[in-house]
Short mmCIF file of C-alpha atoms in Angstrom, two decimals:
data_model
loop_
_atom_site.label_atom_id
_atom_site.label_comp_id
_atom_site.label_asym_id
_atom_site.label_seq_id
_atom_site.Cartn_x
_atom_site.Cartn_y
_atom_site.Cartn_z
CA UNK P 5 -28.75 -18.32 -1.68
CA UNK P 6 -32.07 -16.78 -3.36
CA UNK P 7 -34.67 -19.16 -4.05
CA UNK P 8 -36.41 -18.24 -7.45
CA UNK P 9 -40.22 -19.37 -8.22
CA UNK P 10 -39.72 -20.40 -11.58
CA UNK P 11 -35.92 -22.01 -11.38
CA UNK P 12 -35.94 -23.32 -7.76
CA UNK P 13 -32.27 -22.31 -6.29
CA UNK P 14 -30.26 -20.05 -8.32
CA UNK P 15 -26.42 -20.34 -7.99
CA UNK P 16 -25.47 -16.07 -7.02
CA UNK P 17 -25.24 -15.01 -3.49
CA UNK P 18 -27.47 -12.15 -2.89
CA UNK P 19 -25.00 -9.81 -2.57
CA UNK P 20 -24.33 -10.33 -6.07
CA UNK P 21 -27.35 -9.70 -7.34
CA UNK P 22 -27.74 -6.41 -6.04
CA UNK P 23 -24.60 -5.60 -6.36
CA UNK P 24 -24.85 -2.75 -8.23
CA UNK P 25 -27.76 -0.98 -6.08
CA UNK P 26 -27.54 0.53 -3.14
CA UNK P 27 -28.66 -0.74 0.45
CA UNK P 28 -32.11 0.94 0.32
CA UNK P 29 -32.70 -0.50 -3.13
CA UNK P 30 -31.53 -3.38 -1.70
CA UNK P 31 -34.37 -3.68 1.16
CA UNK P 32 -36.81 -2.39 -1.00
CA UNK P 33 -36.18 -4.88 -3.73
CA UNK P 34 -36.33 -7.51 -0.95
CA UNK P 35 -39.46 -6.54 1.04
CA UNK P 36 -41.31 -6.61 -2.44
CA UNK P 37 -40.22 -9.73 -3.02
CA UNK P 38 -41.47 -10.99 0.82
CA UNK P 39 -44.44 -9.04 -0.18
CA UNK P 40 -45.56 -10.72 -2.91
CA UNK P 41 -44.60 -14.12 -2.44
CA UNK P 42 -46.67 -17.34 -2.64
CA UNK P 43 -49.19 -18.27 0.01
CA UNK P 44 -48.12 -21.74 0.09
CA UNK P 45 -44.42 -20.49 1.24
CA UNK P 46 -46.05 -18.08 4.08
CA UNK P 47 -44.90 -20.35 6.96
CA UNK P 48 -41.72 -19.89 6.37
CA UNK P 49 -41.13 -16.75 4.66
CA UNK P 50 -40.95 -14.26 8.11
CA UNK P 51 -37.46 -16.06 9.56
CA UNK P 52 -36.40 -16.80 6.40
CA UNK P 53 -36.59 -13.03 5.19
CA UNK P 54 -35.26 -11.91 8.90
CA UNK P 55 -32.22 -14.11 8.37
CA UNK P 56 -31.70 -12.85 4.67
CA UNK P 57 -31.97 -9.34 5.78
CA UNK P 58 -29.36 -9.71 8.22
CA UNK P 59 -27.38 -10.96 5.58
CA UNK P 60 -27.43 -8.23 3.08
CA UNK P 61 -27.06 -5.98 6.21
CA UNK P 62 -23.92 -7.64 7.12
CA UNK P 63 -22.82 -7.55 3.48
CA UNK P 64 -23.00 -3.92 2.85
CA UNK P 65 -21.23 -2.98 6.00
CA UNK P 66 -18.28 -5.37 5.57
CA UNK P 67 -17.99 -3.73 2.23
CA UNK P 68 -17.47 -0.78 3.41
CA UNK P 69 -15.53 -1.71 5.91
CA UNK P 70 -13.67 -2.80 3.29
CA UNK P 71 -12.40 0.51 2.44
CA UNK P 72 -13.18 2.30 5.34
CA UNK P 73 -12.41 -0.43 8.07
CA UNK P 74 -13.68 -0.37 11.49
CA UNK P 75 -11.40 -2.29 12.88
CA UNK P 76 -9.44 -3.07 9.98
CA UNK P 77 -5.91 -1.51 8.35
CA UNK P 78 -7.90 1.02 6.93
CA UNK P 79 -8.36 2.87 10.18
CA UNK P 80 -11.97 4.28 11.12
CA UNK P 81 -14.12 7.34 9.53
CA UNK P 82 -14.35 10.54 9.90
CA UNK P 83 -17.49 11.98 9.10
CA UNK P 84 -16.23 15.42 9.54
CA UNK P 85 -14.15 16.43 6.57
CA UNK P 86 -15.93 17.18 3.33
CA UNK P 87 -19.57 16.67 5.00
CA UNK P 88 -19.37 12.66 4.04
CA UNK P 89 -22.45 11.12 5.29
CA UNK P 90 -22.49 7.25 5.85
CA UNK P 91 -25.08 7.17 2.55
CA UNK P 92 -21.87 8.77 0.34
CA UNK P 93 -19.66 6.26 0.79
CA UNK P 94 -18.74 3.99 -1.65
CA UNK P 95 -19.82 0.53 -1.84
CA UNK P 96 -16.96 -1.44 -3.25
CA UNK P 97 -17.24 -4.38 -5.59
CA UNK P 98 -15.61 -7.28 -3.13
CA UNK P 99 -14.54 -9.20 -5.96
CA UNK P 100 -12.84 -6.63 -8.03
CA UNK P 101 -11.15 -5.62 -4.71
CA UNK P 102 -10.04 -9.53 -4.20
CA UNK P 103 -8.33 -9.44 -7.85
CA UNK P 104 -7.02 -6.10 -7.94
CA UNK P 105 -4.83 -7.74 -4.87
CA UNK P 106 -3.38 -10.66 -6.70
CA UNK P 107 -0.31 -10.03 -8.08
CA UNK P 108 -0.13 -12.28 -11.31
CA UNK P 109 3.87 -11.31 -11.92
CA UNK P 110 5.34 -11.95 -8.40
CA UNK P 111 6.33 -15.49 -8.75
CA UNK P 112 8.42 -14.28 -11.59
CA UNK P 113 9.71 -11.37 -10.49
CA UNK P 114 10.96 -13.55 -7.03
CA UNK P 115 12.25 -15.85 -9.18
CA UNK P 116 14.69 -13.10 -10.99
CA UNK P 117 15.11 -11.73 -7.80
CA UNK P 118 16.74 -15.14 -6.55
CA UNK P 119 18.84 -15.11 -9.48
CA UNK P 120 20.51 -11.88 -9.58
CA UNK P 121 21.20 -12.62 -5.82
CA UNK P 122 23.05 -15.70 -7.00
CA UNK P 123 25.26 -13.94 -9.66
CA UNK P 124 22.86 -15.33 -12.58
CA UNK P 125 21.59 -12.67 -15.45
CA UNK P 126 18.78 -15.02 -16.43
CA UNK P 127 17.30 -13.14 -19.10
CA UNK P 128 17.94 -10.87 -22.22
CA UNK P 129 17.19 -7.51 -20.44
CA UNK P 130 19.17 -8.22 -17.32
CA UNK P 131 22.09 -9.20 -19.66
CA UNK P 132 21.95 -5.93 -21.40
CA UNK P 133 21.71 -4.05 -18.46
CA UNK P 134 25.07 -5.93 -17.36
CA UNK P 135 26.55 -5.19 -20.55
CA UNK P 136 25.97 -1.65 -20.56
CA UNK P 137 28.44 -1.71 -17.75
CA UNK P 138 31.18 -4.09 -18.91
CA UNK P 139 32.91 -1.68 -20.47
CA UNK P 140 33.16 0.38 -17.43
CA UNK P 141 34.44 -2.19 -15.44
CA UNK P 142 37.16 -3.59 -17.37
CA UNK P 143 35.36 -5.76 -20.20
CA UNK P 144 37.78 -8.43 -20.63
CA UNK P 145 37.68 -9.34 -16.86
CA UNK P 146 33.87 -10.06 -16.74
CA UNK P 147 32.34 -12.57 -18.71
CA UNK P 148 28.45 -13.16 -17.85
CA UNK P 149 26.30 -15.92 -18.78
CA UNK P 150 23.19 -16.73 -18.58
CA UNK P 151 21.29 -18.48 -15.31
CA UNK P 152 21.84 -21.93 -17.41
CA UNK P 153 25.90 -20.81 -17.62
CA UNK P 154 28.36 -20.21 -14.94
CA UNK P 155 27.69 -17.20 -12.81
CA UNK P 156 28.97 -13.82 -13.78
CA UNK P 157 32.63 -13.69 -12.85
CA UNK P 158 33.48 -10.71 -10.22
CA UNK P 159 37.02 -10.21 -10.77
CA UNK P 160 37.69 -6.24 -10.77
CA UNK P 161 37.47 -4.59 -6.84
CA UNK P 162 35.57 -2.09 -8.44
CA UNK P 163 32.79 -4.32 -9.92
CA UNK P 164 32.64 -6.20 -6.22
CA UNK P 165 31.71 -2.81 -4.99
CA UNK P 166 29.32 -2.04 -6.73
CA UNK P 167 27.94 -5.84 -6.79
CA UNK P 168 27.80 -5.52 -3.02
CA UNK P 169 26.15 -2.78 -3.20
CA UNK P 170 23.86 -4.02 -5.80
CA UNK P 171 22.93 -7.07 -3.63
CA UNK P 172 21.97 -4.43 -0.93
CA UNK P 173 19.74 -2.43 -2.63
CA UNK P 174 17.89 -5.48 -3.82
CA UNK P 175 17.39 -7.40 -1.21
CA UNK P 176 16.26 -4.36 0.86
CA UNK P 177 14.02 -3.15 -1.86
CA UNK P 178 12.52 -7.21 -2.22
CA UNK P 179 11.99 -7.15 1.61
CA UNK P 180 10.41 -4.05 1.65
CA UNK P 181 7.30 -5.20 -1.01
CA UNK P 182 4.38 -5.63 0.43
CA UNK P 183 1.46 -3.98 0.68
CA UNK P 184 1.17 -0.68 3.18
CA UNK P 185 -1.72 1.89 2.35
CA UNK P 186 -0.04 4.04 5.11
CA UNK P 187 2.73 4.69 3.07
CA UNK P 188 1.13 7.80 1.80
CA UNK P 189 1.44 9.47 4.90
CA UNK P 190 5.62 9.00 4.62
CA UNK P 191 6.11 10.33 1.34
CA UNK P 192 7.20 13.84 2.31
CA UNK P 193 9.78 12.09 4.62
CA UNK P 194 11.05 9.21 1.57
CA UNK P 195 11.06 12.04 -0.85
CA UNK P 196 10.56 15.59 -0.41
CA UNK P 197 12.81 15.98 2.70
CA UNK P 198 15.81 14.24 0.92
CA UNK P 199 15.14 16.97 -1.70
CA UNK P 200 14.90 20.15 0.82
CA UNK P 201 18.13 19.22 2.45
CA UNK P 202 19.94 19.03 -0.79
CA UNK P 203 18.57 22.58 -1.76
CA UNK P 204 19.80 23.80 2.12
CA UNK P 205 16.65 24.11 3.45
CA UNK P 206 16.52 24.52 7.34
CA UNK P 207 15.29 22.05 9.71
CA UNK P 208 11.92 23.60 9.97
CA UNK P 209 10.67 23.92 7.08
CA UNK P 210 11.58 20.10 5.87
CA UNK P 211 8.29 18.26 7.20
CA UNK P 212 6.38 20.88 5.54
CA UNK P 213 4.54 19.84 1.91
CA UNK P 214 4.63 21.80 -1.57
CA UNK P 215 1.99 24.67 -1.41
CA UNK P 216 0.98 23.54 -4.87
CA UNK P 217 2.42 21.38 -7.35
CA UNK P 218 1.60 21.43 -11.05
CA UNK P 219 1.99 17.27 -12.76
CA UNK P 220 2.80 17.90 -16.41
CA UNK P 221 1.93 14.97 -18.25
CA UNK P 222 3.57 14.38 -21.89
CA UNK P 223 -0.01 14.31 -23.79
CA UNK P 224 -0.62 15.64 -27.29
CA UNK P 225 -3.22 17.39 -25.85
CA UNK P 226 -0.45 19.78 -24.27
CA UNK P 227 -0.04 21.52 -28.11
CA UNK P 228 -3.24 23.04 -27.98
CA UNK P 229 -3.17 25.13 -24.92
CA UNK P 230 -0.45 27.88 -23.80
CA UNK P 231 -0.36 26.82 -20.04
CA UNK P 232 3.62 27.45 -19.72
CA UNK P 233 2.99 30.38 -17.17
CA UNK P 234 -0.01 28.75 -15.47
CA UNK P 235 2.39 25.64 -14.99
CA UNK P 236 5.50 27.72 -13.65
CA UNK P 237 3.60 29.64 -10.94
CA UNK P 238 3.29 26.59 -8.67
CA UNK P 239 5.81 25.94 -5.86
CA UNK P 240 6.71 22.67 -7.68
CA UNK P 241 6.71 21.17 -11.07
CA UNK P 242 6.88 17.56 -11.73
CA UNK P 243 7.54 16.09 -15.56
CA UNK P 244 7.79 13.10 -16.72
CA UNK P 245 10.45 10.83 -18.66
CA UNK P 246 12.31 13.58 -19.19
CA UNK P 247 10.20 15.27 -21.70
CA UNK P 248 11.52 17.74 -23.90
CA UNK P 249 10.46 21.41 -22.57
CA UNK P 250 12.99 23.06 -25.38
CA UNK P 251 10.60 24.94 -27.99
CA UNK P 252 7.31 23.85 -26.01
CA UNK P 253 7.66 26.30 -23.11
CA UNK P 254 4.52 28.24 -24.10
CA UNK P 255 2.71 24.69 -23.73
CA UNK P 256 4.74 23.20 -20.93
CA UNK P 257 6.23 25.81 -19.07
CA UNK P 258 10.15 25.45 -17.91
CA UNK P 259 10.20 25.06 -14.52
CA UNK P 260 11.41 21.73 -13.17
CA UNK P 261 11.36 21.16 -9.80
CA UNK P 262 11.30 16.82 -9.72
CA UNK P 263 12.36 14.87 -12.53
CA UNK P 264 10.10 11.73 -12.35
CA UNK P 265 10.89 8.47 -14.41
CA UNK P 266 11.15 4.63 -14.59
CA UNK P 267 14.46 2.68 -14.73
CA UNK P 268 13.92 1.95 -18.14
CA UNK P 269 15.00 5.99 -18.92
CA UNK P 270 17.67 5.41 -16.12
CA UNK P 271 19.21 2.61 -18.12
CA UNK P 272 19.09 4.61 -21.53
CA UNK P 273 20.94 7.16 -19.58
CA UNK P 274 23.52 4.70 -18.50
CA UNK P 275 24.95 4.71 -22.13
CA UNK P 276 25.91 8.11 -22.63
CA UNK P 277 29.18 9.29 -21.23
CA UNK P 278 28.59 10.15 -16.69
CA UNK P 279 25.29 8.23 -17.09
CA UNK P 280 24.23 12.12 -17.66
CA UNK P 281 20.54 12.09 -17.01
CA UNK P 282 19.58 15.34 -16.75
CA UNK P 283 17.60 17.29 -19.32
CA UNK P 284 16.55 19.56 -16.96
CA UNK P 285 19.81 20.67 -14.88
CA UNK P 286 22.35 18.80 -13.05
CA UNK P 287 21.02 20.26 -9.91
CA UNK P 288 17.39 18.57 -10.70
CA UNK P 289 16.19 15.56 -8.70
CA UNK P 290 15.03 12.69 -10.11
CA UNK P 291 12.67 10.17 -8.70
CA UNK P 292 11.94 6.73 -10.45
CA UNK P 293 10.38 3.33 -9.62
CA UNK P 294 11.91 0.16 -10.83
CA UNK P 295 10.68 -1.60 -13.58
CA UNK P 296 13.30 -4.63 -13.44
CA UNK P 297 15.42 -5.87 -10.89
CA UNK P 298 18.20 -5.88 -12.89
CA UNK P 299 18.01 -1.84 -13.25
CA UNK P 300 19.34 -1.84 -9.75
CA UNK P 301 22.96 -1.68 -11.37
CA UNK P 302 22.16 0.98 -13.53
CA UNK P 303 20.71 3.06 -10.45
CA UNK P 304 24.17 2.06 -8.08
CA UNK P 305 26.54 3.10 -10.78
CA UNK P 306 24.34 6.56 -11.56
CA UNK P 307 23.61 7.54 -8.38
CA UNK P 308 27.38 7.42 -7.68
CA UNK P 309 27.93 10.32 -10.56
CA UNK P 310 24.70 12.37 -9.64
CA UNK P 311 25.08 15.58 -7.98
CA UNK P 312 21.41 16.25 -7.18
CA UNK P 313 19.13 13.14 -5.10
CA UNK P 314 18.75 10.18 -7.59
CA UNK P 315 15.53 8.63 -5.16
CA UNK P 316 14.05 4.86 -6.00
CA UNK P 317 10.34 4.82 -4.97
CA UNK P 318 9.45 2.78 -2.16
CA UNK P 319 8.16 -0.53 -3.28
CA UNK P 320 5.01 -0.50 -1.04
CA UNK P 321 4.02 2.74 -2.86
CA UNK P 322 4.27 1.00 -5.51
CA UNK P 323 2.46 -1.86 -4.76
CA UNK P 324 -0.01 0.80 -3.53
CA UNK P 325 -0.48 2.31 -6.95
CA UNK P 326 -0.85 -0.68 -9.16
CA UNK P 327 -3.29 -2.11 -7.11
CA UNK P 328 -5.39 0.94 -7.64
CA UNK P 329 -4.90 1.31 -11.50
CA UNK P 330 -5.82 -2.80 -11.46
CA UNK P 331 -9.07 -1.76 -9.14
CA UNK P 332 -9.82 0.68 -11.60
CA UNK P 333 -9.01 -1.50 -14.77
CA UNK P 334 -10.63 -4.29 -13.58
CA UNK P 335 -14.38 -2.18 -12.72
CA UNK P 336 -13.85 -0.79 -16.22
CA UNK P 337 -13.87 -3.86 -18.01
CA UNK P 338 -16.50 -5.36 -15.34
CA UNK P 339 -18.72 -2.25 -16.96
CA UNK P 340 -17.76 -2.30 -20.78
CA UNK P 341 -17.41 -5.84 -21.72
CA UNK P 342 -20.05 -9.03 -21.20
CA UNK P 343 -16.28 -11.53 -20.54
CA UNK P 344 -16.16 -12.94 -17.48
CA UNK P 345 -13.53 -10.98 -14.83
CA UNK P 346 -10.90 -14.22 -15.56
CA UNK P 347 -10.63 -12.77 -19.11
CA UNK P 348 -9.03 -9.61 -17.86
CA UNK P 349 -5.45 -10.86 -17.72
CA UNK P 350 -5.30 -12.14 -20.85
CA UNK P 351 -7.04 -8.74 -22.19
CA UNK P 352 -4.36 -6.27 -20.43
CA UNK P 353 -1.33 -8.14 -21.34
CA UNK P 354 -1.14 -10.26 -17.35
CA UNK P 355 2.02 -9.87 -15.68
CA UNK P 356 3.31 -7.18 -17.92
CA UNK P 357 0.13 -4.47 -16.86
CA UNK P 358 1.29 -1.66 -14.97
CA UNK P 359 0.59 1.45 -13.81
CA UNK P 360 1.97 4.95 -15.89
CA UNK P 361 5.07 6.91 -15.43
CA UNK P 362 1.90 9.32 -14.87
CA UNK P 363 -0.18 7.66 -12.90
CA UNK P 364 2.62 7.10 -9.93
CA UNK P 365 3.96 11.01 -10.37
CA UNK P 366 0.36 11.93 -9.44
CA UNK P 367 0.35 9.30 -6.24
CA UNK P 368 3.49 11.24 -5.47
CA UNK P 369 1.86 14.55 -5.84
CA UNK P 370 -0.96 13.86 -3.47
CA UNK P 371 1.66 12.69 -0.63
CA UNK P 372 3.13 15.66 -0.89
CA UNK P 373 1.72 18.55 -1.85
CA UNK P 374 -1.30 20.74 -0.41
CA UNK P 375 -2.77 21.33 -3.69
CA UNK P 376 -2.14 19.27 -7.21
CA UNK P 377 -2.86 20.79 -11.02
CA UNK P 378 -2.66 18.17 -13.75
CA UNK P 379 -1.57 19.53 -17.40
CA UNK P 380 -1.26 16.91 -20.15
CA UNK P 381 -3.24 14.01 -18.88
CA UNK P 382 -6.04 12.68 -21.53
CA UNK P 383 -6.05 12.28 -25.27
CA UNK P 384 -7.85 13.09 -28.59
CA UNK P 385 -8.20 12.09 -31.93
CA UNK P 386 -6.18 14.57 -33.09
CA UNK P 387 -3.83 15.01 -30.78
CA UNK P 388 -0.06 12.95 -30.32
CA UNK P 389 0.24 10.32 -28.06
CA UNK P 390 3.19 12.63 -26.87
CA UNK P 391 3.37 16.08 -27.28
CA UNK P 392 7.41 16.25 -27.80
CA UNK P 393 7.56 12.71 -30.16
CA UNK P 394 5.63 12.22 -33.41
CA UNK P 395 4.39 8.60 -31.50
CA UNK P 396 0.32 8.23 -31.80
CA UNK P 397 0.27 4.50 -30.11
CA UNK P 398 -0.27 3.99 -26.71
CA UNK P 399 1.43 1.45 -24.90
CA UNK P 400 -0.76 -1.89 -23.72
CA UNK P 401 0.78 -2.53 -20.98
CA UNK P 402 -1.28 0.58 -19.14
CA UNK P 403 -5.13 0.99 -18.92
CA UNK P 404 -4.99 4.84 -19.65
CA UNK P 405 -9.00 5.13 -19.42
CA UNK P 406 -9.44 3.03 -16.43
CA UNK P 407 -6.28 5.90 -14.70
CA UNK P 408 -8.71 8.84 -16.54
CA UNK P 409 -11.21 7.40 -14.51
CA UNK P 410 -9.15 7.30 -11.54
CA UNK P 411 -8.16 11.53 -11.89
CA UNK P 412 -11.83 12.05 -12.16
CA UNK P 413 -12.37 10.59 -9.29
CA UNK P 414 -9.60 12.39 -7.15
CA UNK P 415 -11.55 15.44 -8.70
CA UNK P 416 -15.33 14.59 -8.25
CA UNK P 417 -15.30 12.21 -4.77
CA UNK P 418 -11.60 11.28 -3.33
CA UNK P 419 -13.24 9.10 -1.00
CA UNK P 420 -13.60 6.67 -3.41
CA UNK P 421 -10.53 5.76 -4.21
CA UNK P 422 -9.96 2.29 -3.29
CA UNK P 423 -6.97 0.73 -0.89
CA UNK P 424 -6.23 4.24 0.64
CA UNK P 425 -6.96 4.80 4.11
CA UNK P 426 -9.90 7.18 4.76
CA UNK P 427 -7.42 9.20 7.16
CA UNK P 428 -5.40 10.03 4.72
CA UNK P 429 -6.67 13.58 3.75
CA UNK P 430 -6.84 14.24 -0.01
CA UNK P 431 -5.72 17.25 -1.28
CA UNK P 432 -7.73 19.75 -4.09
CA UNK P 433 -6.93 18.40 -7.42
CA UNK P 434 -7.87 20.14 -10.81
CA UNK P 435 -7.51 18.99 -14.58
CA UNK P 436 -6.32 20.81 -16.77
CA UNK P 437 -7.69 19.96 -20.21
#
C-alpha cells in the first residue's frame, strides 16, 4: 500500500496508481517521492522504498508476462520480428484482462445445453427452431413442449437421425469450449483445407494460406467508394451475412470466395424450400459460428442438402474472439466514462454482448491469409448502417467502436492485441475507408 502525508494509508495498490504510466515514469514518480519525503520518516524510508521498488518491478513484468508469458500459455518473445524492443510492449491493464475472461452467459448457456441433451426445448427460440423442422419430419408425429412439459417425442426414424446426430454435434462442440489462444495457428487446417479439397486442390498446396484476402464488411460507408475491382483482385473474398452484391458490384465487387455468417442467417435459410442458403453460388462455402445451441438442428439438417463445405467455427476461436472484443470494450469504457468497471455489464446489454459477424470474419482472415484488406468496416453520419438495407441502427449487443479500435490496432501495433500468443505472426492488414 502507499502511505500518503496528508491521509495516512490510502486504500489502491501501487500498481494502480500508476497504472496508466509507464515503468520509467513509474521510478521516476517514486524516487521523487523518496526524495522529498519527511525527515522524521528518514529511518525508515531506504528499505521501505527498496521493498516498494521491487514491487512495482515485479508488477510490470508479470503484466507483461501477461500477454507475452515467460513461462506462461502465451509462449516467450521474440524480439526479432518487427524490431519490438522490450520498451514497445504493451503494458496490459490486469484488471480489464481479469473481466474480459469472465464469461457472464455460461451458466445459462450450460444450462440450455443440459436441456436440449435431455429432449427439452426450454425456451421460445429453441422451440422455433424445432418448429421450423416439424414439418419436415412428419408434423403430426412430433409434438414438443417446453422444459416444464414432457420431452419432445422422437417418433419418425428420420427425426432420430438427425436427433442423434444433433446430440453429437453438441456435446462435441460444448466439450470443445474453452479457452485456447493457439487456436489461431489451426485455422488453415479447421477451415481453409476443408475448402481446398472441395475445390480439388492437390495435397501440396492445402497447408498453404490465401496470398491475400479482401474482408468486405456490409457498412454504408461501402456506397461512397467504387472498390469492386480493388476487392476482386485478391486470392480470396470473404462477405458477410450474405450481403447483397446484385447492383453494388462497383462498391462491393462480385467475387465470393467464403460465405461467412451466424446461425441466426442459417436458421432463416432453413425456411425456404432445400434450406437454400446460397446467394452467392451453390458451389460457395459458408462458415458460421453458433449463436444458440438450439441452431445445431438447423446446421444437421442443412449441411445434409449443401453441396459446397457448410463449416461451424470452432468454439475456442470463439471464445478467443469475444474475449478480445470484451478486452477492448471494457478499456473503452475504462477511458470514456467516470462508472466504475462493474457498470459495464449492465451498459453493454451482459450476457447478450458479443462479438460481430465482422469482427470473427477478420479473426478468420488473419489465421489464414498472408495479407488481409478490410472494405466496409466503420461508419458515418451519413452513411447506412448497411450498405444493401435502408437500416441506420446498430445493434447493442456489439461494441462497434471498441472492434474499430481493435482494426486500428492490427494496423498501427499487432502486438498489442490482447490473449493472442506473441508467436503467432500477424499478417499486413490495411483499411480501407
Amino acid at each position: 500500500m502507499v502511505e500518503s502525508e496528508d491521509e495516512g494509508y490510502v486504500s489502491k495498490p501501487i500498481w494502480e496508481i500508476y497504472s496508466n504510466d509507464s515503468p520509467k515514469i513509474v521510478a521516476h514518480k517514486f524516487l521523487r517521492s523518496t526524495i522529498f519525503s519527511s525527515p522524521m520518516k528518514n529511518s525508515v524510508r531506504p528499505v521501505f522504498s527498496l521493498l516498494l521498488l521491487i514491487v512495482v518491478a515485479a508488477t510490470f513484468g508479470s503484466r507483461v508476462a501477461i500477454k507475452n508469458g515467460f513461462g506462461s500459455v502465451y509462449g516467450e518473445v521474440d524480439y526479432s520480428e518487427d524490431s519490438i524492443t522490450p520498451l514497445d510492449l504493451p503494458v496490459f491493464n490486469s484488471t480489464l484482462f481479469k473481466l474480459a475472461e469472465i464469461d457472464v452467459g455460461a451458466p445459462k448457456l450450460r444450462k440450455e445445453i443440459e436441456q436440449l441433451m435431455e429432449g427439452n426445448f426450454g425456451n421460445s427460440a429453441s422451440l422455433r427452431t424445432f418448429a421450423t423442422w416439424r414439418r419436415f419430419f412428419n408434423s403430426g408425429d412430433i409434438r414438443a413442449r417446453t422444459s416444464r412439459g414432457m420431452p419432445v417425442n422422437l417418433r419418425t426414424p428420420e427425426f432420430s437421425k438427425v436427433w442423434l446426430k444433433f446430440r453429437r454435434c453438441l456435446s462435441d462442440w460444448s466439450s470443445k469450449k474453452r479457452f485456447q489462444p493457439d487456436i489461431m495457428e489451426e485455422l488453415v487446417e479447421l477451415v481453409k483445407v476443408p475448402i481446398d479439397e472441395y475445390h480439388g486442390l492437390d495435397f501440396v498446396g492445402l497447408s498453404k494460406k490465401y496470398s491475400s484476402c479482401a474482408v468486405v464488411g456490409n457498412s454504408g460507408i461501402l456506397l461512397s467508394k467504387e472498390y469492386g475491382e480493388l476487392i476482386d483482385s485478391h486470392e480470396a473474398v470473404i462477405r458477410l451475412n450474405n450481403a447483397r452484391i446484385e447492383t453494388y458490384q462497383k462498391n462491393v465487387g462480385s467475387k465470393t470466395s467464403i460465405s461467412f455468417v451466424n446461425s441466426n442467417i442459417l436458421h432463416l435459410c432453413a425456411r425456404r424450400d432445400n434450406c437454400f442458403c446460397h446467394p452467392y453460388g451453390i458451389n460457395t462455402p459458408i462458415v458460421m459460428y453458433m449463436c444458440q445451441p438450439a441452431q445445431f438442428l438447423d446446421y444437421i439438417v442443412c449441411n445434409s442438402s449443401h453441396k459446397s463445405p457448410l463449416i461451424v467455427t470452432d468454439p475456442r476461436f470463439d471464445m478467443l474472439c469475444a474475449r478480445i472484443v470484451k478486452y477492448y470494450s471494457l478499456k473503452r469504457f475504462a477511458d470514456s466514462s467516470n462508472k466504475t468497471l462493474e457498470l459495464w455489464n449492465s451498459a453493454h446489454g451482459g450476457s447478450m454482448f458479443h462479438y460481430s459477424s465482422g469482427m470473427q470474419a477478420v479473426m478468420l482472415a488473419l489465421g489464414v491469409c498472408d495479407r488481409v484488406s478490410l472494405f466496409g468496416f466503420g461508419k458515418s453520419t451519413n452513411a447506412k448502417h448497411h450498405y444493401h438495407t435502408n437500416q441506420k441502427a446498430e445493434l447493442s449487443l456489439h461494441d462497434y467502436p471498441a472492434e474499430y479500435d481493435f482494426y486500428r490496432d492490427l494496423v498501427e501495433r499487432p502486438h498489442a492485441i490482447p490473449f493472442v500468443p506473441s508467436k503467432f505472426k500477424f499478417p499486413p492488414v490495411a483499411i480501407h475507408r
